GROMACS .gro file of C-alpha atoms in nm:
model
  307
    1UNK     CA    1   2.392   0.438   0.021
    2UNK     CA    2   2.526   0.171   0.253
    3UNK     CA    3   2.326  -0.139   0.337
    4UNK     CA    4   2.029  -0.060   0.560
    5UNK     CA    5   2.149  -0.097   0.923
    6UNK     CA    6   1.870  -0.338   1.023
    7UNK     CA    7   1.955  -0.561   0.726
    8UNK     CA    8   2.326  -0.539   0.804
    9UNK     CA    9   2.260  -0.636   1.167
   10UNK     CA   10   2.052  -0.935   1.060
   11UNK     CA   11   2.312  -1.059   0.812
   12UNK     CA   12   2.593  -1.021   1.066
   13UNK     CA   13   2.407  -1.249   1.307
   14UNK     CA   14   2.359  -1.532   1.056
   15UNK     CA   15   2.567  -1.846   1.114
   16UNK     CA   16   2.815  -1.951   0.849
   17UNK     CA   17   2.655  -2.175   0.585
   18UNK     CA   18   2.731  -2.545   0.621
   19UNK     CA   19   3.012  -2.682   0.412
   20UNK     CA   20   2.955  -2.934   0.136
   21UNK     CA   21   2.689  -2.964  -0.134
   22UNK     CA   22   2.351  -2.801  -0.089
   23UNK     CA   23   2.077  -3.024   0.049
   24UNK     CA   24   1.743  -2.903  -0.090
   25UNK     CA   25   1.532  -3.109   0.151
   26UNK     CA   26   1.715  -2.981   0.458
   27UNK     CA   27   1.711  -2.623   0.330
   28UNK     CA   28   1.337  -2.636   0.268
   29UNK     CA   29   1.280  -2.766   0.619
   30UNK     CA   30   1.492  -2.485   0.763
   31UNK     CA   31   1.298  -2.230   0.557
   32UNK     CA   32   0.970  -2.338   0.713
   33UNK     CA   33   1.095  -2.400   1.066
   34UNK     CA   34   1.022  -2.056   1.209
   35UNK     CA   35   0.712  -1.934   1.029
   36UNK     CA   36   0.455  -1.744   1.238
   37UNK     CA   37   0.135  -1.929   1.329
   38UNK     CA   38  -0.171  -1.849   1.119
   39UNK     CA   39  -0.334  -1.645   1.393
   40UNK     CA   40  -0.039  -1.400   1.392
   41UNK     CA   41  -0.047  -1.336   1.019
   42UNK     CA   42  -0.202  -1.034   0.850
   43UNK     CA   43  -0.580  -1.093   0.860
   44UNK     CA   44  -0.779  -1.081   0.538
   45UNK     CA   45  -1.141  -1.146   0.448
   46UNK     CA   46  -1.056  -1.500   0.337
   47UNK     CA   47  -0.755  -1.724   0.270
   48UNK     CA   48  -0.825  -2.057   0.104
   49UNK     CA   49  -0.612  -2.342  -0.027
   50UNK     CA   50  -0.742  -2.469  -0.361
   51UNK     CA   51  -0.635  -2.727  -0.615
   52UNK     CA   52  -0.626  -2.577  -0.963
   53UNK     CA   53  -0.709  -2.841  -1.224
   54UNK     CA   54  -0.506  -2.732  -1.524
   55UNK     CA   55  -0.355  -2.863  -1.847
   56UNK     CA   56  -0.033  -2.913  -1.649
   57UNK     CA   57  -0.212  -3.128  -1.392
   58UNK     CA   58  -0.328  -3.039  -1.045
   59UNK     CA   59  -0.151  -2.730  -0.910
   60UNK     CA   60  -0.190  -2.621  -0.546
   61UNK     CA   61  -0.274  -2.254  -0.508
   62UNK     CA   62  -0.364  -2.032  -0.216
   63UNK     CA   63  -0.627  -1.765  -0.277
   64UNK     CA   64  -0.620  -1.442  -0.075
   65UNK     CA   65  -0.937  -1.231  -0.078
   66UNK     CA   66  -0.897  -0.886   0.080
   67UNK     CA   67  -1.268  -0.800   0.090
   68UNK     CA   68  -1.596  -0.945  -0.025
   69UNK     CA   69  -1.704  -0.842  -0.376
   70UNK     CA   70  -1.898  -0.973  -0.673
   71UNK     CA   71  -1.596  -0.975  -0.904
   72UNK     CA   72  -1.222  -0.929  -0.857
   73UNK     CA   73  -0.913  -0.815  -1.031
   74UNK     CA   74  -0.656  -1.093  -1.002
   75UNK     CA   75  -0.285  -1.100  -0.925
   76UNK     CA   76  -0.114  -1.436  -0.975
   77UNK     CA   77   0.201  -1.456  -0.763
   78UNK     CA   78   0.504  -1.685  -0.800
   79UNK     CA   79   0.733  -1.717  -0.497
   80UNK     CA   80   1.111  -1.705  -0.517
   81UNK     CA   81   1.372  -1.953  -0.397
   82UNK     CA   82   1.618  -2.028  -0.681
   83UNK     CA   83   1.366  -2.271  -0.832
   84UNK     CA   84   1.423  -2.528  -0.555
   85UNK     CA   85   1.321  -2.343  -0.239
   86UNK     CA   86   1.013  -2.154  -0.126
   87UNK     CA   87   0.650  -2.251  -0.088
   88UNK     CA   88   0.303  -2.117  -0.028
   89UNK     CA   89   0.400  -2.098   0.341
   90UNK     CA   90   0.737  -1.921   0.316
   91UNK     CA   91   0.586  -1.641   0.106
   92UNK     CA   92   0.243  -1.629   0.268
   93UNK     CA   93   0.317  -1.287   0.420
   94UNK     CA   94   0.410  -1.143   0.079
   95UNK     CA   95   0.085  -1.261  -0.077
   96UNK     CA   96  -0.115  -1.122   0.217
   97UNK     CA   97   0.050  -0.781   0.186
   98UNK     CA   98  -0.011  -0.778  -0.189
   99UNK     CA   99  -0.380  -0.853  -0.136
  100UNK     CA  100  -0.422  -0.593   0.135
  101UNK     CA  101  -0.240  -0.313  -0.048
  102UNK     CA  102  -0.368  -0.373  -0.402
  103UNK     CA  103  -0.723  -0.477  -0.319
  104UNK     CA  104  -0.691  -0.758  -0.572
  105UNK     CA  105  -0.763  -1.124  -0.514
  106UNK     CA  106  -0.415  -1.281  -0.502
  107UNK     CA  107  -0.349  -1.635  -0.625
  108UNK     CA  108  -0.019  -1.773  -0.494
  109UNK     CA  109   0.105  -2.072  -0.693
  110UNK     CA  110   0.267  -2.378  -0.534
  111UNK     CA  111   0.454  -2.482  -0.845
  112UNK     CA  112   0.674  -2.791  -0.868
  113UNK     CA  113   1.036  -2.746  -0.762
  114UNK     CA  114   1.371  -2.859  -0.900
  115UNK     CA  115   1.550  -3.096  -0.884
  116UNK     CA  116   1.261  -3.338  -0.826
  117UNK     CA  117   1.061  -3.178  -1.107
  118UNK     CA  118   1.266  -3.118  -1.421
  119UNK     CA  119   1.234  -2.808  -1.637
  120UNK     CA  120   0.983  -2.690  -1.754
  121UNK     CA  121   0.754  -2.835  -1.484
  122UNK     CA  122   0.757  -2.527  -1.258
  123UNK     CA  123   0.708  -2.288  -1.548
  124UNK     CA  124   0.428  -2.504  -1.687
  125UNK     CA  125   0.252  -2.492  -1.350
  126UNK     CA  126   0.278  -2.114  -1.331
  127UNK     CA  127   0.150  -2.058  -1.683
  128UNK     CA  128  -0.131  -2.309  -1.641
  129UNK     CA  129  -0.233  -2.146  -1.312
  130UNK     CA  130  -0.268  -1.808  -1.483
  131UNK     CA  131  -0.488  -1.948  -1.756
  132UNK     CA  132  -0.691  -2.139  -1.497
  133UNK     CA  133  -0.740  -1.825  -1.286
  134UNK     CA  134  -0.889  -1.638  -1.581
  135UNK     CA  135  -1.129  -1.921  -1.665
  136UNK     CA  136  -1.486  -1.951  -1.550
  137UNK     CA  137  -1.422  -2.289  -1.389
  138UNK     CA  138  -1.176  -2.142  -1.138
  139UNK     CA  139  -1.451  -1.987  -0.929
  140UNK     CA  140  -1.234  -1.678  -0.875
  141UNK     CA  141  -1.492  -1.438  -1.026
  142UNK     CA  142  -1.238  -1.254  -1.238
  143UNK     CA  143  -1.369  -0.913  -1.345
  144UNK     CA  144  -1.219  -0.944  -1.694
  145UNK     CA  145  -1.011  -0.630  -1.638
  146UNK     CA  146  -0.695  -0.674  -1.427
  147UNK     CA  147  -0.493  -0.996  -1.455
  148UNK     CA  148  -0.141  -0.933  -1.325
  149UNK     CA  149   0.149  -1.172  -1.283
  150UNK     CA  150   0.410  -1.107  -1.015
  151UNK     CA  151   0.709  -1.281  -0.863
  152UNK     CA  152   1.021  -1.225  -0.658
  153UNK     CA  153   1.369  -1.349  -0.754
  154UNK     CA  154   1.321  -1.677  -0.944
  155UNK     CA  155   0.947  -1.611  -0.919
  156UNK     CA  156   1.022  -1.294  -1.115
  157UNK     CA  157   1.187  -1.514  -1.378
  158UNK     CA  158   0.864  -1.711  -1.403
  159UNK     CA  159   0.650  -1.395  -1.416
  160UNK     CA  160   0.851  -1.257  -1.709
  161UNK     CA  161   0.855  -1.596  -1.885
  162UNK     CA  162   0.482  -1.647  -1.836
  163UNK     CA  163   0.407  -1.302  -1.978
  164UNK     CA  164   0.620  -1.382  -2.286
  165UNK     CA  165   0.477  -1.730  -2.330
  166UNK     CA  166   0.122  -1.596  -2.307
  167UNK     CA  167   0.199  -1.333  -2.569
  168UNK     CA  168   0.341  -1.595  -2.805
  169UNK     CA  169   0.036  -1.817  -2.752
  170UNK     CA  170  -0.205  -1.534  -2.825
  171UNK     CA  171  -0.334  -1.536  -2.466
  172UNK     CA  172  -0.372  -1.160  -2.435
  173UNK     CA  173  -0.544  -1.132  -2.098
  174UNK     CA  174  -0.236  -1.057  -1.884
  175UNK     CA  175  -0.248  -0.684  -1.813
  176UNK     CA  176   0.063  -0.630  -1.595
  177UNK     CA  177   0.390  -0.798  -1.500
  178UNK     CA  178   0.558  -0.718  -1.169
  179UNK     CA  179   0.915  -0.837  -1.121
  180UNK     CA  180   1.073  -0.804  -0.775
  181UNK     CA  181   1.455  -0.839  -0.782
  182UNK     CA  182   1.415  -1.076  -1.078
  183UNK     CA  183   1.671  -1.327  -1.197
  184UNK     CA  184   1.655  -1.264  -1.573
  185UNK     CA  185   1.991  -1.390  -1.698
  186UNK     CA  186   2.099  -1.731  -1.574
  187UNK     CA  187   2.438  -1.698  -1.741
  188UNK     CA  188   2.631  -1.601  -1.427
  189UNK     CA  189   2.952  -1.476  -1.588
  190UNK     CA  190   3.061  -1.206  -1.340
  191UNK     CA  191   3.184  -0.985  -1.625
  192UNK     CA  192   2.834  -0.948  -1.771
  193UNK     CA  193   2.701  -0.688  -1.525
  194UNK     CA  194   2.881  -0.446  -1.291
  195UNK     CA  195   2.644  -0.531  -1.005
  196UNK     CA  196   2.773  -0.890  -1.006
  197UNK     CA  197   3.112  -0.747  -0.908
  198UNK     CA  198   3.004  -0.447  -0.699
  199UNK     CA  199   2.769  -0.656  -0.484
  200UNK     CA  200   2.964  -0.981  -0.496
  201UNK     CA  201   3.001  -1.027  -0.119
  202UNK     CA  202   2.858  -0.901   0.206
  203UNK     CA  203   2.497  -0.834   0.107
  204UNK     CA  204   2.325  -1.167   0.163
  205UNK     CA  205   2.304  -1.320  -0.182
  206UNK     CA  206   2.659  -1.352  -0.311
  207UNK     CA  207   2.771  -1.377  -0.671
  208UNK     CA  208   2.969  -1.694  -0.604
  209UNK     CA  209   2.651  -1.859  -0.476
  210UNK     CA  210   2.445  -1.799  -0.788
  211UNK     CA  211   2.573  -2.101  -0.980
  212UNK     CA  212   2.534  -2.361  -0.702
  213UNK     CA  213   2.194  -2.226  -0.597
  214UNK     CA  214   2.060  -2.238  -0.950
  215UNK     CA  215   2.232  -2.564  -1.041
  216UNK     CA  216   1.931  -2.774  -0.939
  217UNK     CA  217   1.724  -2.593  -1.203
  218UNK     CA  218   1.988  -2.574  -1.473
  219UNK     CA  219   2.091  -2.937  -1.429
  220UNK     CA  220   1.726  -3.038  -1.471
  221UNK     CA  221   1.730  -2.921  -1.832
  222UNK     CA  222   1.688  -2.544  -1.811
  223UNK     CA  223   1.918  -2.390  -2.073
  224UNK     CA  224   2.041  -2.038  -1.982
  225UNK     CA  225   2.029  -1.945  -2.352
  226UNK     CA  226   1.654  -2.018  -2.367
  227UNK     CA  227   1.448  -1.697  -2.329
  228UNK     CA  228   1.200  -1.890  -2.114
  229UNK     CA  229   1.488  -1.957  -1.873
  230UNK     CA  230   1.669  -1.622  -1.913
  231UNK     CA  231   1.398  -1.376  -2.023
  232UNK     CA  232   1.658  -1.111  -2.104
  233UNK     CA  233   1.770  -1.332  -2.396
  234UNK     CA  234   1.440  -1.270  -2.575
  235UNK     CA  235   1.516  -1.064  -2.885
  236UNK     CA  236   1.173  -0.906  -2.938
  237UNK     CA  237   1.008  -0.765  -2.626
  238UNK     CA  238   0.740  -0.570  -2.808
  239UNK     CA  239   0.379  -0.641  -2.723
  240UNK     CA  240   0.449  -0.760  -2.368
  241UNK     CA  241   0.236  -0.630  -2.079
  242UNK     CA  242   0.334  -0.312  -1.892
  243UNK     CA  243   0.601  -0.389  -1.633
  244UNK     CA  244   0.712  -0.281  -1.290
  245UNK     CA  245   1.072  -0.393  -1.232
  246UNK     CA  246   1.185  -0.351  -0.871
  247UNK     CA  247   1.557  -0.373  -0.800
  248UNK     CA  248   1.774  -0.344  -0.490
  249UNK     CA  249   2.084  -0.128  -0.471
  250UNK     CA  250   2.303  -0.402  -0.320
  251UNK     CA  251   2.178  -0.697  -0.525
  252UNK     CA  252   2.413  -0.882  -0.762
  253UNK     CA  253   2.110  -0.916  -0.995
  254UNK     CA  254   2.034  -0.543  -0.996
  255UNK     CA  255   2.176  -0.455  -1.337
  256UNK     CA  256   2.008  -0.731  -1.535
  257UNK     CA  257   1.671  -0.622  -1.395
  258UNK     CA  258   1.734  -0.260  -1.485
  259UNK     CA  259   1.862  -0.350  -1.831
  260UNK     CA  260   1.547  -0.556  -1.889
  261UNK     CA  261   1.337  -0.255  -1.799
  262UNK     CA  262   1.534  -0.040  -2.042
  263UNK     CA  263   1.492  -0.297  -2.319
  264UNK     CA  264   1.118  -0.318  -2.253
  265UNK     CA  265   1.088   0.060  -2.290
  266UNK     CA  266   1.297   0.053  -2.607
  267UNK     CA  267   1.051  -0.205  -2.745
  268UNK     CA  268   0.755   0.024  -2.673
  269UNK     CA  269   0.642  -0.143  -2.350
  270UNK     CA  270   0.539   0.084  -2.063
  271UNK     CA  271   0.798  -0.013  -1.803
  272UNK     CA  272   0.883   0.138  -1.466
  273UNK     CA  273   1.215   0.056  -1.303
  274UNK     CA  274   1.232   0.129  -0.931
  275UNK     CA  275   1.556   0.083  -0.736
  276UNK     CA  276   1.536   0.059  -0.355
  277UNK     CA  277   1.838   0.221  -0.187
  278UNK     CA  278   2.011   0.032   0.092
  279UNK     CA  279   1.834  -0.294   0.010
  280UNK     CA  280   1.978  -0.630  -0.090
  281UNK     CA  281   1.834  -0.920  -0.285
  282UNK     CA  282   1.522  -1.072  -0.135
  283UNK     CA  283   1.416  -0.763   0.059
  284UNK     CA  284   1.054  -0.805  -0.053
  285UNK     CA  285   1.039  -1.143   0.121
  286UNK     CA  286   1.270  -1.085   0.417
  287UNK     CA  287   1.263  -0.715   0.501
  288UNK     CA  288   0.931  -0.572   0.385
  289UNK     CA  289   0.848  -0.507   0.752
  290UNK     CA  290   1.093  -0.215   0.738
  291UNK     CA  291   0.873   0.088   0.652
  292UNK     CA  292   1.083   0.218   0.363
  293UNK     CA  293   1.069  -0.126   0.202
  294UNK     CA  294   0.707  -0.204   0.284
  295UNK     CA  295   0.617   0.076   0.045
  296UNK     CA  296   0.697  -0.165  -0.240
  297UNK     CA  297   0.342  -0.297  -0.200
  298UNK     CA  298   0.198   0.054  -0.226
  299UNK     CA  299   0.411   0.114  -0.534
  300UNK     CA  300   0.269  -0.207  -0.679
  301UNK     CA  301  -0.084  -0.082  -0.612
  302UNK     CA  302  -0.009   0.251  -0.779
  303UNK     CA  303   0.141   0.076  -1.082
  304UNK     CA  304  -0.166  -0.147  -1.118
  305UNK     CA  305  -0.397   0.154  -1.095
  306UNK     CA  306  -0.205   0.359  -1.349
  307UNK     CA  307  -0.382   0.425  -1.676
   0.00000   0.00000   0.00000
C-alpha cells in the first residue's frame, strides 16, 4: 500500500530542514510552538501535573484520569522524540486518547532528555516512575491488577528496557508492554533490516537521519550494544510481560519491531505484532486523528483486556 494520501500531503508541504548541526533547544521550541490550548484538548475527568518523588530524584509526571473510581488500572507512558525531543505537552493528546480508550489512569513521564542529561538518566526516570506509580505513596490508587508500560518511538525503547530491567530486578508487577513504532536497535547499519532500505526516503523519518537524531543520546554514553539501549540485543527474552508491538508499513524501523515481536513469541512471551498499512513512523503521535490510525488506541484497549 502506498503512503496514506493525507500523510503524503502533509509531508509534501513541510519546509526543507535547516542545514547544519541539529539544535535541540530550537527544535524543542518548534515542537511546542503550535500546540492546541488546553480548552481544545480531549476532555477527561481530571488531568493533573504531579512531582513523583523517586529513587532517581523528582520526576515530573502528568496523570490522566478518565473517570472517577475507587481504584485504577495504570498505564505508564513514555513519549518519543529520539531521546532529546518531546515532552508532556507534545504528547498530551496521545496520553488523553490512551486514557479515554483504555479506561486506565495514564501516567505520562517527563523524563530527562539528552544531551543535557547523560545516559541512563532518562531510563532511570522512566523506571523509577513505574515503581513510584505502583507504590502506596503515589496516591494513584492502583488496583494491583493492571500496570502497563507504553511508549512511542524512543519511548518504546524505554518501555521495552523498563520491562526488562524490572524483570531482572524481580519487580514483577508490570503486566503489559506496548511498543508503538519502537526503536529497538540503535545500530543503524542500513544492511541490518530491509525496511531501512525500503523506507529510506520519502516517508518522514529517513534512514540517513537516524544517526544524527540519536547522536545526542549515544554520545551521552548510551552504547548500542547494551540491551538497555537496544532491547533487541537482549539474549533471553523469556519471562517478560505480554507485548503489543505496533509497526508502520513505511517506517525504516518496521523490521526491528517485528523481529522483536517474533523473538518474544519464540521465548514464550505472548506477543502481538500489528502493522498499520500506509502509515509512516510517528503516526501514533502525528496522525492518530485519521480514523484508520486512531484505532490503534482501541487495539491497545483490546490487548490490555485480553486474558
